[in-house]
RNA sequence: GUGGGUAUAGCUCAGUUGGUUAGAGCGCCAGGUUGUGGCCCUGGAGGUCAAGAGUUCGAGACUCUUUACUCACCCCA
């Protein structure tokens, strides 16, 4: 038997309604915020990710699905959503009226050891906004994420924000942090010791108590911001305050991708304690477009992991209704009556009512059982007597009540009952 | 890449110090009066006990190897 590849999952028919639910909310909320969808290819030139995500990151170093195509080009399956959108912006949208506001729902691929909330093919809902430098847009993006999360039922999320600065100030901070960490290297865990050279910001994120105590006295990003960056961060906080959006400033919050500047943020469910707790992470990346060869263009966005979101929804005990239940099942008591069932089902469908009948020749009892399993709301039964009298029983499967309805009034009756 | 756990029916799992023909619940199919679902009862289909080797008179069980899955670390969504 051929089985599913490691780190992938089928979204089976009895689960897909959950995905449709969160996706429909994503489309609804983005529309409220005046964002339009963008769909970029599943694969891009490898170089795009090397230059945007960052050559020092684990994602680029060891987690990309990279291969040579038949033309000898190095191709990579997208490991995240931002790079492709940035490329498309530079290539096709840089002469548009700014700001350009977009969202995407896309699979992404990382070659990692799978675990709860982490797959090799996973799915992201993301937002990218180009061409607005002010903190108003940071607030817009954060608020959109929050509205989305609340609309899917995640009401008790923690929002953490921080600013990691930009330009010279950021470089300067990196240097100072590195010096501090080097001086205290002997007190850090082995993993953090290797991080000092590779990616010192990441040390701030370490969960070990021993490292945390070293970090308590470490220089903090927000103390090394330029005046402009500081004003930007203050403005963001005041907008959030004014709009009653609760947040905590986490001076140790950093992001793993190289392209972030200034504002960074995460949404974390309060119910879980796993390391995969962050379901939404984002921030500003003012240098990305320029570093990819475009005109200097400020940008801000977020990525949200749909698998993690659905896990969090489940953990929070939130129940998602299956919106795709069958509306009407047409049962027939006798094999000769199947033709009338086919006809009636066809009429129901033309009237916009989802309808089905048994195509496998089962007994009436089995047909009813099947209708029940499909979650059918109504069941019309055809028998010899009905054919003669022209009056059919419409059974409401929720409460068991049956209406006797003349053949020509069936559609009208069901449409009325469905409301 | 590192460390733990698991592998028996479609699913969740039992299976005694190694001992006849491999077990349950759920699910699936059928029946329980000829035309009415859910609850209940009865029956049926469905397993190379992950694979390979070893120990033994005898292995689902014990040993080794491999593989797969899973959880955690790293990293990230």
Coordinates of C-alpha atoms in Angstrom, one line a residue, chain A residues 52-360:
Chain A
X52 CA 14.4 37.4 1.5
X53 CA 14.1 34.9 4.3
X54 CA 17.8 35.1 4.9
X55 CA 20.8 32.9 4.3
X56 CA 21.6 32.4 8.0
X57 CA 18.1 31.1 8.9
X58 CA 17.4 27.4 9.4
X59 CA 14.5 27.7 6.9
X60 CA 16.9 28.4 4.1
X61 CA 19.8 26.4 5.4
X62 CA 18.2 23.1 6.0
X63 CA 14.4 23.2 5.6
X64 CA 13.7 24.1 1.9
X65 CA 12.3 21.7 -0.7
X66 CA 14.8 22.6 -3.4
X67 CA 15.4 20.8 -6.7
X68 CA 16.6 21.3 -10.2
X69 CA 14.0 21.3 -12.8
X70 CA 14.5 19.8 -16.3
X71 CA 15.9 23.1 -17.5
X72 CA 18.6 23.0 -14.8
X73 CA 17.0 25.8 -12.8
X74 CA 17.2 25.7 -9.0
X75 CA 13.6 25.8 -7.9
X76 CA 12.2 25.8 -4.3
X77 CA 8.7 25.1 -3.0
X78 CA 7.7 28.2 -1.0
X79 CA 8.6 27.9 2.7
X80 CA 6.5 30.9 3.6
X81 CA 4.2 33.4 1.9
X82 CA 5.9 36.8 2.0
X83 CA 8.7 36.3 -0.5
X84 CA 6.5 35.4 -3.4
X85 CA 4.2 38.3 -2.8
X86 CA 7.1 40.7 -2.5
X87 CA 8.5 39.4 -5.8
X88 CA 5.1 39.8 -7.5
X89 CA 4.8 43.3 -6.1
X90 CA 8.2 44.3 -7.6
X91 CA 7.5 42.6 -10.8
X92 CA 3.9 43.7 -11.5
X93 CA 2.6 46.1 -8.9
X94 CA 5.3 48.6 -8.2
X95 CA 3.6 51.3 -10.3
X96 CA 0.2 50.8 -8.6
X97 CA -1.3 53.4 -6.4
X98 CA 0.0 52.8 -2.9
X99 CA -0.7 51.3 -0.5
X100 CA -1.2 47.9 -2.1
X101 CA -3.1 45.7 0.3
X102 CA -3.2 41.9 -0.2
X103 CA -3.9 38.6 1.5
X104 CA -3.2 35.0 0.5
X105 CA -4.2 31.5 1.6
X106 CA -1.5 29.1 0.5
X107 CA 0.2 25.8 1.3
X108 CA 3.9 26.2 2.3
X109 CA 6.6 23.6 2.6
X110 CA 9.4 23.0 5.0
X111 CA 11.5 19.9 5.3
X112 CA 11.4 19.4 9.1
X113 CA 10.7 16.6 11.6
X114 CA 6.9 16.8 11.9
X115 CA 5.2 17.2 15.3
X116 CA 2.0 18.6 16.7
X117 CA 1.1 21.7 14.8
X118 CA 4.0 21.4 12.5
X119 CA 3.9 19.6 9.1
X120 CA 6.1 19.6 6.0
X121 CA 3.2 20.9 4.0
X122 CA 1.3 23.4 6.0
X123 CA -1.1 26.2 5.2
X124 CA -0.9 29.9 5.9
X125 CA -3.3 32.8 5.8
X126 CA -1.2 35.9 5.4
X127 CA -1.5 39.6 4.8
X128 CA 1.0 41.9 3.1
X129 CA 0.6 45.6 2.8
X130 CA 3.1 47.7 0.8
X131 CA 3.7 51.4 0.7
X132 CA 2.7 52.8 4.1
X133 CA 5.4 53.7 6.5
X134 CA 3.3 54.9 9.4
X135 CA 2.3 53.0 12.5
X136 CA -1.3 53.4 11.5
X137 CA -0.7 50.5 9.0
X138 CA 1.0 48.4 11.7
X139 CA -2.2 48.9 13.8
X140 CA -4.4 48.1 10.8
X141 CA -2.6 44.8 10.2
X142 CA -2.6 43.8 13.9
X143 CA -6.3 44.7 14.2
X144 CA -7.2 42.7 11.2
X145 CA -5.5 39.7 12.6
X146 CA -7.3 40.1 15.9
X147 CA -10.6 40.6 14.2
X148 CA -10.0 37.4 12.2
X149 CA -9.0 35.4 15.3
X150 CA -12.0 36.6 17.2
X151 CA -14.4 35.9 14.3
X152 CA -13.2 32.2 14.3
X153 CA -13.9 32.1 18.0
X154 CA -10.4 32.7 19.5
X155 CA -11.2 35.4 22.0
X156 CA -8.6 34.9 24.6
X157 CA -5.4 35.4 22.7
X158 CA -2.4 37.1 24.1
X159 CA -0.9 39.8 21.8
X160 CA 2.7 40.5 22.3
X161 CA 4.5 43.3 20.5
X162 CA 8.1 44.6 20.4
X163 CA 10.2 46.8 18.2
X164 CA 13.5 45.5 16.9
X165 CA 14.5 48.8 15.3
X166 CA 15.9 49.4 11.9
X167 CA 18.9 50.6 10.1
X168 CA 22.0 51.7 12.0
X169 CA 20.3 51.4 15.4
X170 CA 19.5 47.8 14.7
X171 CA 23.0 47.0 13.7
X172 CA 24.3 48.8 16.7
X173 CA 22.0 46.9 19.0
X174 CA 23.1 43.6 17.5
X175 CA 26.7 44.5 18.2
X176 CA 26.0 45.5 21.8
X177 CA 23.9 42.4 22.4
X178 CA 26.6 40.2 20.9
X179 CA 29.2 41.7 23.2
X180 CA 27.1 41.2 26.3
X181 CA 26.3 37.6 25.4
X182 CA 29.9 36.8 24.6
X183 CA 30.9 38.1 28.1
X184 CA 28.3 35.9 29.7
X185 CA 28.7 32.9 27.3
X186 CA 29.8 30.6 30.1
X187 CA 26.4 31.0 31.8
X188 CA 24.4 30.3 28.6
X189 CA 23.2 26.9 27.4
X190 CA 25.2 25.2 24.6
X191 CA 22.5 26.0 22.1
X192 CA 22.6 29.7 22.9
X193 CA 26.3 29.7 22.8
X194 CA 26.2 28.7 19.2
X195 CA 23.4 31.3 18.6
X196 CA 25.7 34.2 19.7
X197 CA 27.5 34.2 16.3
X198 CA 24.7 32.8 14.2
X199 CA 21.7 34.8 15.3
X200 CA 22.2 36.6 18.6
X201 CA 18.6 37.9 18.6
X202 CA 17.4 34.4 19.0
X203 CA 19.1 34.0 22.4
X204 CA 16.5 36.4 23.7
X205 CA 13.9 33.8 23.0
X206 CA 15.5 30.9 25.0
X207 CA 13.1 29.3 27.4
X208 CA 15.7 27.9 29.8
X209 CA 15.7 29.5 33.2
X210 CA 19.5 29.8 33.3
X211 CA 19.6 31.7 30.1
X212 CA 16.6 33.9 31.2
X213 CA 18.5 35.0 34.2
X214 CA 21.4 36.1 32.0
X215 CA 19.0 37.9 29.8
X216 CA 17.4 39.8 32.6
X217 CA 20.3 42.2 32.5
X218 CA 20.9 42.1 28.8
X219 CA 20.4 45.2 26.7
X220 CA 16.9 45.4 25.3
X221 CA 15.9 46.3 21.8
X222 CA 13.6 49.1 22.8
X223 CA 16.4 50.9 24.7
X224 CA 18.4 51.2 21.5
X225 CA 15.9 52.4 19.1
X226 CA 16.5 55.5 17.0
X227 CA 14.2 58.5 17.8
X228 CA 12.2 57.8 14.7
X229 CA 11.7 54.1 15.5
X230 CA 10.8 55.0 19.1
X231 CA 8.2 57.5 17.9
X232 CA 6.8 54.8 15.5
X233 CA 6.5 52.3 18.4
X234 CA 4.9 54.8 20.7
X235 CA 2.4 55.8 18.0
X236 CA 1.5 52.1 17.5
X237 CA 0.9 51.6 21.2
X238 CA -1.2 54.7 21.5
X239 CA -3.4 53.6 18.5
X240 CA -3.8 50.2 20.1
X241 CA -4.6 51.8 23.5
X242 CA -7.2 54.1 21.9
X243 CA -8.9 51.2 20.3
X244 CA -8.9 49.1 23.3
X245 CA -6.7 46.4 22.0
X246 CA -4.8 44.8 24.8
X247 CA -1.2 43.8 24.3
X248 CA 2.0 43.3 26.3
X249 CA 5.3 44.6 25.3
X250 CA 7.7 41.7 25.3
X251 CA 11.2 43.0 25.0
X252 CA 12.5 39.5 24.2
X253 CA 10.2 39.0 21.3
X254 CA 12.1 38.6 18.0
X255 CA 11.2 37.0 14.8
X256 CA 13.1 34.3 13.0
X257 CA 13.2 35.7 9.5
X258 CA 15.8 38.2 8.5
X259 CA 13.6 40.7 6.8
X260 CA 11.8 42.1 9.8
X261 CA 12.4 45.7 11.0
X262 CA 10.7 47.9 13.7
X263 CA 7.4 46.4 14.8
X264 CA 7.1 42.7 15.4
X265 CA 4.1 40.9 17.0
X266 CA 2.7 37.5 17.8
X267 CA -0.7 36.1 18.9
X268 CA -0.4 33.3 21.4
X269 CA -3.3 31.2 22.8
X270 CA -3.5 31.2 26.5
X271 CA -4.7 27.6 26.7
X272 CA -1.6 25.7 25.4
X273 CA 1.9 25.4 26.7
X274 CA 3.5 23.8 23.8
X275 CA 6.4 25.4 21.9
X276 CA 4.2 25.6 18.9
X277 CA 2.1 28.1 20.7
X278 CA 2.4 31.0 18.3
X279 CA -0.4 30.8 15.8
X280 CA 0.2 34.2 14.2
X281 CA 3.4 36.1 13.8
X282 CA 4.2 39.2 11.8
X283 CA 5.7 42.6 11.7
X284 CA 7.2 45.3 9.5
X285 CA 9.8 44.7 6.8
X286 CA 10.7 48.0 5.3
X287 CA 13.9 46.8 3.7
X288 CA 12.7 43.7 1.9
X289 CA 11.5 45.2 -1.3
X290 CA 14.6 47.2 -1.8
X291 CA 16.9 44.3 -1.0
X292 CA 15.1 42.3 -3.6
X293 CA 15.8 45.0 -6.2
X294 CA 12.7 47.0 -6.0
X295 CA 12.1 50.7 -5.2
X296 CA 12.4 51.3 -1.5
X297 CA 8.9 50.5 -0.2
X298 CA 7.8 50.1 3.4
X299 CA 5.8 47.0 4.2
X300 CA 4.0 45.2 7.0
X301 CA 2.2 41.9 7.3
X302 CA 1.6 38.7 9.1
X303 CA 1.5 35.0 8.6
X304 CA -0.9 32.7 10.3
X305 CA -0.7 28.9 10.5
X306 CA -4.0 27.3 9.7
X307 CA -3.1 23.9 11.2
X308 CA -2.1 25.6 14.4
X309 CA -5.2 27.8 14.4
X310 CA -7.4 24.7 14.0
X311 CA -5.5 22.9 16.8
X312 CA -6.0 26.0 19.0
X313 CA -9.7 26.1 18.1
X314 CA -10.1 22.5 19.1
X315 CA -8.1 23.0 22.3
X316 CA -10.3 25.9 23.2
X317 CA -13.4 23.7 22.8
X318 CA -14.8 25.8 20.1
X319 CA -17.3 23.9 18.0
X320 CA -17.5 24.6 14.2
X321 CA -20.8 23.8 12.5
X322 CA -20.6 21.8 9.3
X323 CA -22.3 24.2 6.9
X324 CA -22.4 21.6 4.1
X325 CA -25.1 19.3 5.3
X326 CA -27.5 17.8 2.7
X327 CA -30.8 19.6 2.6
X328 CA -33.0 17.0 1.0
X329 CA -32.9 13.3 0.5
X330 CA -35.3 11.5 -1.8
X331 CA -36.0 8.0 -0.8
X332 CA -37.9 5.4 -2.9
X333 CA -39.7 2.4 -1.6
X334 CA -39.4 0.3 -4.6
X335 CA -36.8 -0.2 -7.4
X336 CA -39.3 0.8 -10.1
X337 CA -39.7 4.2 -8.4
X338 CA -36.1 5.3 -8.8
X339 CA -36.9 7.1 -12.0
X340 CA -39.3 9.4 -10.2
X341 CA -36.7 10.0 -7.5
X342 CA -34.1 11.0 -10.1
X343 CA -36.6 13.4 -11.6
X344 CA -37.5 15.0 -8.3
X345 CA -33.9 15.3 -7.2
X346 CA -33.1 17.1 -10.5
X347 CA -35.9 19.6 -9.9
X348 CA -34.8 20.2 -6.3
X349 CA -31.2 20.9 -7.5
X350 CA -32.4 23.3 -10.2
X351 CA -34.3 25.2 -7.5
X352 CA -31.0 25.6 -5.5
X353 CA -31.8 22.9 -2.9
X354 CA -29.0 20.4 -2.3
X355 CA -30.5 17.0 -2.9
X356 CA -29.5 13.3 -3.2
X357 CA -30.9 9.9 -3.6
X358 CA -29.6 6.3 -3.3
X359 CA -27.8 5.2 -6.4
X360 CA -26.8 1.8 -5.0

